[in-house]
Amino acid sequence: MIGLLIVSHSARLAEGVQEFVGQIGGDQIPVVAAGGASDGSLGTSVERILAGLEQLRTADGILALVDLGSAVMSVETALEHFSGPPVQISNAPLVEGAYLAAVEASNAEATLEQVAAAALQARELTKVYE
Amino acid sequence: MPITVEHVTHFLTAAAELIHAHRDELTALDAAIGDADHGANLDRGFAAVIARLPTVADKDIGTVLKTTGMTIVSTVGGASGPLYGTAFVRAGMALADRHEMSAEDVVLALEAALDGIVARGKAQPGEKTMVDALVPAIEALRAALAEGRSLTRAMQAAAAAAAAGAQATIPMLAMKGRASYLGERSIGHQDPGATSTAYLLQALAMTCSRNEEEA
């Protein structure tokens, strides 16, 4: 089972993506929101991210989906203090990437590589057809 | 006269005061090309560092710098948290278990800090970031020490180079961080990260000057 970590500058945005993704997997896929700065204001928090990673410790792998700016650096910093299952940071757009990752992860046999590849397909996702 | 933990504490206190004094300026610079939180974030981070200092006052220089870095990481919510946090942690690792340091050690610590910032942010010179203040500062410091100048004079040259480096970011196109999303519109604004780096170098120069006066 692959877990998803949702990292956004906004705690509400991260929780919203978690809610949205929950529509696919229900309780099947472990999805943890780690949004906002330590005091809940806009920003990212290494502590919150680390706590989120700890919540996903029992997964076989973790895909972190991020918004922008400091999100990547905060996850990378948190990873220096985390010794659990392997973690990949996705280059996919947050909402669409999390959605596609959840679809792939709903297969309990899916590997981290497969879930990460599915999330990346969000970069090519067509929304508006000519 | 060797540099001790006390001097490092003086530097961190001076840095916190300078950041606090320039808090609104840094936030205004960030408002132009980022997310308007750089001054407030750093002020919060350094205030937390000052609050933690008494708990490590009897420790070695490396521990003080590592604690500074970890405090910044856990209290600064913007990109400057992981960047400056990593910088201080790496500088602390370079000076692990040391109770005294020389001018050459200052250069080593700053180089370790730069390596940390580059490793974390992947920025190269010319991309409108902290690197554009720190690289010329280290070059100026090294050059001045090689000419046989005192650490105080050399650090003053480094601080001046950092300030000039920060100013030189104005015409640059941002290639990293939030400002890069603005593309061409990032041109014409001074980078807030390079500016705060210049203040940290100024704090180092102030600490050296003060130390010399007292010696």
PDB file of N, CA, C and O in Angstrom, chain A residues 31-90:
ATOM      1  N   VAL A  31      -4.104   8.814   3.055  1.00  0.00           N
ATOM      2  CA  VAL A  31      -3.792  10.151   2.554  1.00  0.00           C
ATOM      3  C   VAL A  31      -3.694  11.079   3.755  1.00  0.00           C
ATOM      4  O   VAL A  31      -4.623  11.147   4.561  1.00  0.00           O
ATOM      5  N   VAL A  32      -2.566  11.781   3.872  1.00  0.00           N
ATOM      6  CA  VAL A  32      -2.363  12.682   5.010  1.00  0.00           C
ATOM      7  C   VAL A  32      -2.128  14.097   4.492  1.00  0.00           C
ATOM      8  O   VAL A  32      -1.361  14.308   3.539  1.00  0.00           O
ATOM      9  N   ALA A  33      -2.810  15.063   5.084  1.00  0.00           N
ATOM     10  CA  ALA A  33      -2.626  16.468   4.720  1.00  0.00           C
ATOM     11  C   ALA A  33      -1.594  17.094   5.651  1.00  0.00           C
ATOM     12  O   ALA A  33      -1.672  16.938   6.868  1.00  0.00           O
ATOM     13  N   ALA A  34      -0.628  17.786   5.061  1.00  0.00           N
ATOM     14  CA  ALA A  34       0.392  18.485   5.859  1.00  0.00           C
ATOM     15  C   ALA A  34       0.559  19.887   5.280  1.00  0.00           C
ATOM     16  O   ALA A  34       1.550  20.203   4.634  1.00  0.00           O
ATOM     17  N   GLY A  35      -0.454  20.706   5.495  1.00  0.00           N
ATOM     18  CA  GLY A  35      -0.432  22.050   4.919  1.00  0.00           C
ATOM     19  C   GLY A  35      -0.232  23.129   5.958  1.00  0.00           C
ATOM     20  O   GLY A  35      -0.472  22.921   7.142  1.00  0.00           O
ATOM     21  N   GLY A  36       0.232  24.285   5.502  1.00  0.00           N
ATOM     22  CA  GLY A  36       0.357  25.450   6.365  1.00  0.00           C
ATOM     23  C   GLY A  36       1.646  25.475   7.158  1.00  0.00           C
ATOM     24  O   GLY A  36       2.347  24.466   7.281  1.00  0.00           O
ATOM     25  N   ALA A  37       1.960  26.650   7.684  1.00  0.00           N
ATOM     26  CA  ALA A  37       3.123  26.815   8.551  1.00  0.00           C
ATOM     27  C   ALA A  37       2.796  26.277   9.942  1.00  0.00           C
ATOM     28  O   ALA A  37       1.656  25.911  10.212  1.00  0.00           O
ATOM     29  N   SER A  38       3.805  26.243  10.810  1.00  0.00           N
ATOM     30  CA  SER A  38       3.633  25.648  12.144  1.00  0.00           C
ATOM     31  C   SER A  38       2.485  26.288  12.923  1.00  0.00           C
ATOM     32  O   SER A  38       1.809  25.623  13.700  1.00  0.00           O
ATOM     33  N   ASP A  39       2.272  27.597  12.713  1.00  0.00           N
ATOM     34  CA  ASP A  39       1.204  28.299  13.445  1.00  0.00           C
ATOM     35  C   ASP A  39      -0.105  28.314  12.660  1.00  0.00           C
ATOM     36  O   ASP A  39      -1.056  28.997  13.037  1.00  0.00           O
ATOM     37  N   GLY A  40      -0.144  27.562  11.561  1.00  0.00           N
ATOM     38  CA  GLY A  40      -1.375  27.471  10.783  1.00  0.00           C
ATOM     39  C   GLY A  40      -1.500  28.542   9.715  1.00  0.00           C
ATOM     40  O   GLY A  40      -2.418  28.489   8.891  1.00  0.00           O
ATOM     41  N   SER A  41      -0.589  29.523   9.702  1.00  0.00           N
ATOM     42  CA  SER A  41      -0.644  30.559   8.668  1.00  0.00           C
ATOM     43  C   SER A  41      -0.143  29.979   7.348  1.00  0.00           C
ATOM     44  O   SER A  41       0.290  28.829   7.278  1.00  0.00           O
ATOM     45  N   LEU A  42      -0.207  30.764   6.285  1.00  0.00           N
ATOM     46  CA  LEU A  42       0.244  30.302   4.978  1.00  0.00           C
ATOM     47  C   LEU A  42       1.743  30.038   5.015  1.00  0.00           C
ATOM     48  O   LEU A  42       2.514  30.870   5.480  1.00  0.00           O
ATOM     49  N   GLY A  43       2.144  28.887   4.538  1.00  0.00           N
ATOM     50  CA  GLY A  43       3.553  28.510   4.529  1.00  0.00           C
ATOM     51  C   GLY A  43       3.645  27.001   4.576  1.00  0.00           C
ATOM     52  O   GLY A  43       2.620  26.313   4.520  1.00  0.00           O
ATOM     53  N   THR A  44       4.868  26.500   4.672  1.00  0.00           N
ATOM     54  CA  THR A  44       5.024  25.055   4.855  1.00  0.00           C
ATOM     55  C   THR A  44       5.840  24.825   6.112  1.00  0.00           C
ATOM     56  O   THR A  44       6.644  25.654   6.497  1.00  0.00           O
ATOM     57  N   SER A  45       5.589  23.698   6.750  1.00  0.00           N
ATOM     58  CA  SER A  45       6.232  23.416   8.028  1.00  0.00           C
ATOM     59  C   SER A  45       6.923  22.072   7.977  1.00  0.00           C
ATOM     60  O   SER A  45       6.280  21.042   7.737  1.00  0.00           O
ATOM     61  N   VAL A  46       8.233  22.082   8.204  1.00  0.00           N
ATOM     62  CA  VAL A  46       8.996  20.833   8.240  1.00  0.00           C
ATOM     63  C   VAL A  46       8.425  19.922   9.332  1.00  0.00           C
ATOM     64  O   VAL A  46       8.316  18.709   9.149  1.00  0.00           O
ATOM     65  N   GLU A  47       8.018  20.517  10.462  1.00  0.00           N
ATOM     66  CA  GLU A  47       7.468  19.719  11.571  1.00  0.00           C
ATOM     67  C   GLU A  47       6.160  19.041  11.175  1.00  0.00           C
ATOM     68  O   GLU A  47       5.939  17.866  11.466  1.00  0.00           O
ATOM     69  N   ARG A  48       5.272  19.816  10.536  1.00  0.00           N
ATOM     70  CA  ARG A  48       3.998  19.224  10.111  1.00  0.00           C
ATOM     71  C   ARG A  48       4.219  18.127   9.072  1.00  0.00           C
ATOM     72  O   ARG A  48       3.536  17.094   9.079  1.00  0.00           O
ATOM     73  N   ILE A  49       5.160  18.363   8.171  1.00  0.00           N
ATOM     74  CA  ILE A  49       5.456  17.378   7.130  1.00  0.00           C
ATOM     75  C   ILE A  49       6.032  16.110   7.765  1.00  0.00           C
ATOM     76  O   ILE A  49       5.636  14.995   7.422  1.00  0.00           O
ATOM     77  N   LEU A  50       6.925  16.305   8.717  1.00  0.00           N
ATOM     78  CA  LEU A  50       7.527  15.161   9.409  1.00  0.00           C
ATOM     79  C   LEU A  50       6.452  14.364  10.162  1.00  0.00           C
ATOM     80  O   LEU A  50       6.452  13.128  10.137  1.00  0.00           O
ATOM     81  N   ALA A  51       5.522  15.071  10.797  1.00  0.00           N
ATOM     82  CA  ALA A  51       4.428  14.394  11.502  1.00  0.00           C
ATOM     83  C   ALA A  51       3.571  13.614  10.512  1.00  0.00           C
ATOM     84  O   ALA A  51       3.116  12.492  10.806  1.00  0.00           O
ATOM     85  N   GLY A  52       3.357  14.192   9.328  1.00  0.00           N
ATOM     86  CA  GLY A  52       2.584  13.510   8.287  1.00  0.00           C
ATOM     87  C   GLY A  52       3.288  12.252   7.805  1.00  0.00           C
ATOM     88  O   GLY A  52       2.670  11.200   7.625  1.00  0.00           O
ATOM     89  N   LEU A  53       4.602  12.359   7.609  1.00  0.00           N
ATOM     90  CA  LEU A  53       5.383  11.188   7.181  1.00  0.00           C
ATOM     91  C   LEU A  53       5.292  10.087   8.227  1.00  0.00           C
ATOM     92  O   LEU A  53       5.148   8.901   7.889  1.00  0.00           O
ATOM     93  N   GLU A  54       5.359  10.474   9.498  1.00  0.00           N
ATOM     94  CA  GLU A  54       5.269   9.488  10.580  1.00  0.00           C
ATOM     95  C   GLU A  54       3.924   8.763  10.549  1.00  0.00           C
ATOM     96  O   GLU A  54       3.854   7.556  10.794  1.00  0.00           O
ATOM     97  N   GLN A  55       2.862   9.509  10.232  1.00  0.00           N
ATOM     98  CA  GLN A  55       1.529   8.896  10.153  1.00  0.00           C
ATOM     99  C   GLN A  55       1.464   7.849   9.051  1.00  0.00           C
ATOM    100  O   GLN A  55       0.619   6.954   9.083  1.00  0.00           O
ATOM    101  N   LEU A  56       2.325   8.013   8.030  1.00  0.00           N
ATOM    102  CA  LEU A  56       2.308   7.107   6.883  1.00  0.00           C
ATOM    103  C   LEU A  56       3.396   6.036   6.981  1.00  0.00           C
ATOM    104  O   LEU A  56       3.670   5.328   6.022  1.00  0.00           O
ATOM    105  N   ARG A  57       4.003   5.941   8.136  1.00  0.00           N
ATOM    106  CA  ARG A  57       5.159   5.059   8.322  1.00  0.00           C
ATOM    107  C   ARG A  57       4.881   3.609   7.932  1.00  0.00           C
ATOM    108  O   ARG A  57       5.779   2.910   7.450  1.00  0.00           O
ATOM    109  N   THR A  58       3.650   3.135   8.126  1.00  0.00           N
ATOM    110  CA  THR A  58       3.364   1.719   7.853  1.00  0.00           C
ATOM    111  C   THR A  58       3.130   1.441   6.370  1.00  0.00           C
ATOM    112  O   THR A  58       2.974   0.280   5.976  1.00  0.00           O
ATOM    113  N   ALA A  59       3.088   2.491   5.543  1.00  0.00           N
ATOM    114  CA  ALA A  59       2.921   2.278   4.098  1.00  0.00           C
ATOM    115  C   ALA A  59       4.200   1.668   3.517  1.00  0.00           C
ATOM    116  O   ALA A  59       5.260   1.721   4.133  1.00  0.00           O
ATOM    117  N   ASP A  60       4.080   1.076   2.308  1.00  0.00           N
ATOM    118  CA  ASP A  60       5.261   0.503   1.652  1.00  0.00           C
ATOM    119  C   ASP A  60       6.096   1.579   0.981  1.00  0.00           C
ATOM    120  O   ASP A  60       7.262   1.368   0.653  1.00  0.00           O
ATOM    121  N   GLY A  61       5.475   2.716   0.753  1.00  0.00           N
ATOM    122  CA  GLY A  61       6.153   3.845   0.130  1.00  0.00           C
ATOM    123  C   GLY A  61       5.245   5.054   0.246  1.00  0.00           C
ATOM    124  O   GLY A  61       4.047   4.911   0.487  1.00  0.00           O
ATOM    125  N   ILE A  62       5.827   6.237   0.112  1.00  0.00           N
ATOM    126  CA  ILE A  62       5.048   7.466   0.255  1.00  0.00           C
ATOM    127  C   ILE A  62       5.322   8.367  -0.937  1.00  0.00           C
ATOM    128  O   ILE A  62       6.479   8.606  -1.293  1.00  0.00           O
ATOM    129  N   LEU A  63       4.246   8.857  -1.558  1.00  0.00           N
ATOM    130  CA  LEU A  63       4.405   9.866  -2.606  1.00  0.00           C
ATOM    131  C   LEU A  63       3.965  11.207  -2.033  1.00  0.00           C
ATOM    132  O   LEU A  63       2.832  11.346  -1.562  1.00  0.00           O
ATOM    133  N   ALA A  64       4.874  12.172  -2.054  1.00  0.00           N
ATOM    134  CA  ALA A  64       4.541  13.519  -1.577  1.00  0.00           C
ATOM    135  C   ALA A  64       4.127  14.368  -2.763  1.00  0.00           C
ATOM    136  O   ALA A  64       4.855  14.453  -3.758  1.00  0.00           O
ATOM    137  N   LEU A  65       2.944  14.967  -2.657  1.00  0.00           N
ATOM    138  CA  LEU A  65       2.464  15.865  -3.701  1.00  0.00           C
ATOM    139  C   LEU A  65       2.481  17.275  -3.133  1.00  0.00           C
ATOM    140  O   LEU A  65       1.986  17.512  -2.032  1.00  0.00           O
ATOM    141  N   VAL A  66       3.077  18.197  -3.884  1.00  0.00           N
ATOM    142  CA  VAL A  66       3.370  19.523  -3.335  1.00  0.00           C
ATOM    143  C   VAL A  66       2.789  20.627  -4.210  1.00  0.00           C
ATOM    144  O   VAL A  66       2.527  20.411  -5.393  1.00  0.00           O
ATOM    145  N   ASP A  67       2.582  21.806  -3.609  1.00  0.00           N
ATOM    146  CA  ASP A  67       2.145  22.919  -4.461  1.00  0.00           C
ATOM    147  C   ASP A  67       3.366  23.610  -5.059  1.00  0.00           C
ATOM    148  O   ASP A  67       3.808  23.232  -6.121  1.00  0.00           O
ATOM    149  N   LEU A  68       3.952  24.588  -4.395  1.00  0.00           N
ATOM    150  CA  LEU A  68       5.105  25.235  -5.028  1.00  0.00           C
ATOM    151  C   LEU A  68       5.985  25.896  -3.984  1.00  0.00           C
ATOM    152  O   LEU A  68       5.796  25.709  -2.783  1.00  0.00           O
ATOM    153  N   GLY A  69       6.970  26.650  -4.480  1.00  0.00           N
ATOM    154  CA  GLY A  69       7.851  27.390  -3.591  1.00  0.00           C
ATOM    155  C   GLY A  69       8.553  26.514  -2.581  1.00  0.00           C
ATOM    156  O   GLY A  69       9.193  25.526  -2.940  1.00  0.00           O
ATOM    157  N   SER A  70       8.390  26.851  -1.311  1.00  0.00           N
ATOM    158  CA  SER A  70       9.147  26.174  -0.256  1.00  0.00           C
ATOM    159  C   SER A  70       8.673  24.748  -0.006  1.00  0.00           C
ATOM    160  O   SER A  70       9.316  24.009   0.745  1.00  0.00           O
ATOM    161  N   ALA A  71       7.556  24.346  -0.611  1.00  0.00           N
ATOM    162  CA  ALA A  71       7.007  23.018  -0.315  1.00  0.00           C
ATOM    163  C   ALA A  71       8.041  21.917  -0.570  1.00  0.00           C
ATOM    164  O   ALA A  71       8.244  21.039   0.268  1.00  0.00           O
ATOM    165  N   VAL A  72       8.712  21.977  -1.711  1.00  0.00           N
ATOM    166  CA  VAL A  72       9.693  20.936  -2.048  1.00  0.00           C
ATOM    167  C   VAL A  72      10.850  20.956  -1.046  1.00  0.00           C
ATOM    168  O   VAL A  72      11.252  19.911  -0.515  1.00  0.00           O
ATOM    169  N   MET A  73      11.369  22.157  -0.777  1.00  0.00           N
ATOM    170  CA  MET A  73      12.522  22.250   0.132  1.00  0.00           C
ATOM    171  C   MET A  73      12.144  21.801   1.539  1.00  0.00           C
ATOM    172  O   MET A  73      12.958  21.206   2.248  1.00  0.00           O
ATOM    173  N   SER A  74      10.916  22.089   1.961  1.00  0.00           N
ATOM    174  CA  SER A  74      10.492  21.667   3.296  1.00  0.00           C
ATOM    175  C   SER A  74      10.380  20.149   3.371  1.00  0.00           C
ATOM    176  O   SER A  74      10.766  19.540   4.374  1.00  0.00           O
ATOM    177  N   VAL A  75       9.869  19.525   2.312  1.00  0.00           N
ATOM    178  CA  VAL A  75       9.788  18.061   2.301  1.00  0.00           C
ATOM    179  C   VAL A  75      11.200  17.471   2.309  1.00  0.00           C
ATOM    180  O   VAL A  75      11.497  16.548   3.075  1.00  0.00           O
ATOM    181  N   GLU A  76      12.093  18.046   1.490  1.00  0.00           N
ATOM    182  CA  GLU A  76      13.467  17.524   1.439  1.00  0.00           C
ATOM    183  C   GLU A  76      14.147  17.647   2.804  1.00  0.00           C
ATOM    184  O   GLU A  76      14.882  16.753   3.227  1.00  0.00           O
ATOM    185  N   THR A  77      13.898  18.765   3.472  1.00  0.00           N
ATOM    186  CA  THR A  77      14.488  18.957   4.804  1.00  0.00           C
ATOM    187  C   THR A  77      13.913  17.938   5.784  1.00  0.00           C
ATOM    188  O   THR A  77      14.646  17.338   6.577  1.00  0.00           O
ATOM    189  N   ALA A  78      12.601  17.727   5.718  1.00  0.00           N
ATOM    190  CA  ALA A  78      11.965  16.750   6.610  1.00  0.00           C
ATOM    191  C   ALA A  78      12.528  15.349   6.365  1.00  0.00           C
ATOM    192  O   ALA A  78      12.744  14.582   7.311  1.00  0.00           O
ATOM    193  N   LEU A  79      12.802  15.038   5.097  1.00  0.00           N
ATOM    194  CA  LEU A  79      13.290  13.694   4.764  1.00  0.00           C
ATOM    195  C   LEU A  79      14.645  13.410   5.390  1.00  0.00           C
ATOM    196  O   LEU A  79      14.989  12.247   5.641  1.00  0.00           O
ATOM    197  N   GLU A  80      15.424  14.462   5.658  1.00  0.00           N
ATOM    198  CA  GLU A  80      16.723  14.255   6.304  1.00  0.00           C
ATOM    199  C   GLU A  80      16.549  13.771   7.744  1.00  0.00           C
ATOM    200  O   GLU A  80      17.494  13.307   8.366  1.00  0.00           O
ATOM    201  N   HIS A  81      15.339  13.918   8.273  1.00  0.00           N
ATOM    202  CA  HIS A  81      15.077  13.499   9.653  1.00  0.00           C
ATOM    203  C   HIS A  81      14.085  12.340   9.714  1.00  0.00           C
ATOM    204  O   HIS A  81      13.513  12.060  10.752  1.00  0.00           O
ATOM    205  N   PHE A  82      13.858  11.689   8.578  1.00  0.00           N
ATOM    206  CA  PHE A  82      12.868  10.617   8.522  1.00  0.00           C
ATOM    207  C   PHE A  82      13.533   9.338   8.040  1.00  0.00           C
ATOM    208  O   PHE A  82      14.193   9.313   7.000  1.00  0.00           O
ATOM    209  N   SER A  83      13.366   8.269   8.809  1.00  0.00           N
ATOM    210  CA  SER A  83      13.889   6.991   8.362  1.00  0.00           C
ATOM    211  C   SER A  83      12.754   5.987   8.373  1.00  0.00           C
ATOM    212  O   SER A  83      12.576   5.241   9.314  1.00  0.00           O
ATOM    213  N   GLY A  84      11.935   6.037   7.342  1.00  0.00           N
ATOM    214  CA  GLY A  84      10.807   5.122   7.218  1.00  0.00           C
ATOM    215  C   GLY A  84      10.814   4.536   5.834  1.00  0.00           C
ATOM    216  O   GLY A  84      11.884   4.355   5.237  1.00  0.00           O
ATOM    217  N   PRO A  85       9.642   4.254   5.288  1.00  0.00           N
ATOM    218  CA  PRO A  85       9.569   3.720   3.922  1.00  0.00           C
ATOM    219  C   PRO A  85      10.083   4.752   2.914  1.00  0.00           C
ATOM    220  O   PRO A  85      10.187   5.938   3.235  1.00  0.00           O
ATOM    221  N   PRO A  86      10.426   4.307   1.687  1.00  0.00           N
ATOM    222  CA  PRO A  86      10.933   5.248   0.685  1.00  0.00           C
ATOM    223  C   PRO A  86       9.900   6.333   0.343  1.00  0.00           C
ATOM    224  O   PRO A  86       8.697   6.071   0.352  1.00  0.00           O
ATOM    225  N   VAL A  87      10.401   7.524   0.071  1.00  0.00           N
ATOM    226  CA  VAL A  87       9.532   8.668  -0.232  1.00  0.00           C
ATOM    227  C   VAL A  87       9.984   9.277  -1.547  1.00  0.00           C
ATOM    228  O   VAL A  87      11.177   9.437  -1.789  1.00  0.00           O
ATOM    229  N   GLN A  88       9.021   9.585  -2.409  1.00  0.00           N
ATOM    230  CA  GLN A  88       9.323  10.353  -3.629  1.00  0.00           C
ATOM    231  C   GLN A  88       8.521  11.639  -3.596  1.00  0.00           C
ATOM    232  O   GLN A  88       7.394  11.658  -3.115  1.00  0.00           O
ATOM    233  N   ILE A  89       9.127  12.713  -4.118  1.00  0.00           N
ATOM    234  CA  ILE A  89       8.401  13.981  -4.239  1.00  0.00           C
ATOM    235  C   ILE A  89       7.972  14.104  -5.698  1.00  0.00           C
ATOM    236  O   ILE A  89       8.796  13.999  -6.605  1.00  0.00           O
ATOM    237  N   SER A  90       6.687  14.307  -5.912  1.00  0.00           N
ATOM    238  CA  SER A  90       6.161  14.333  -7.277  1.00  0.00           C
ATOM    239  C   SER A  90       6.312  15.699  -7.918  1.00  0.00           C
ATOM    240  O   SER A  90       6.110  16.731  -7.279  1.00  0.00           O
TER     241      SER A  90
END
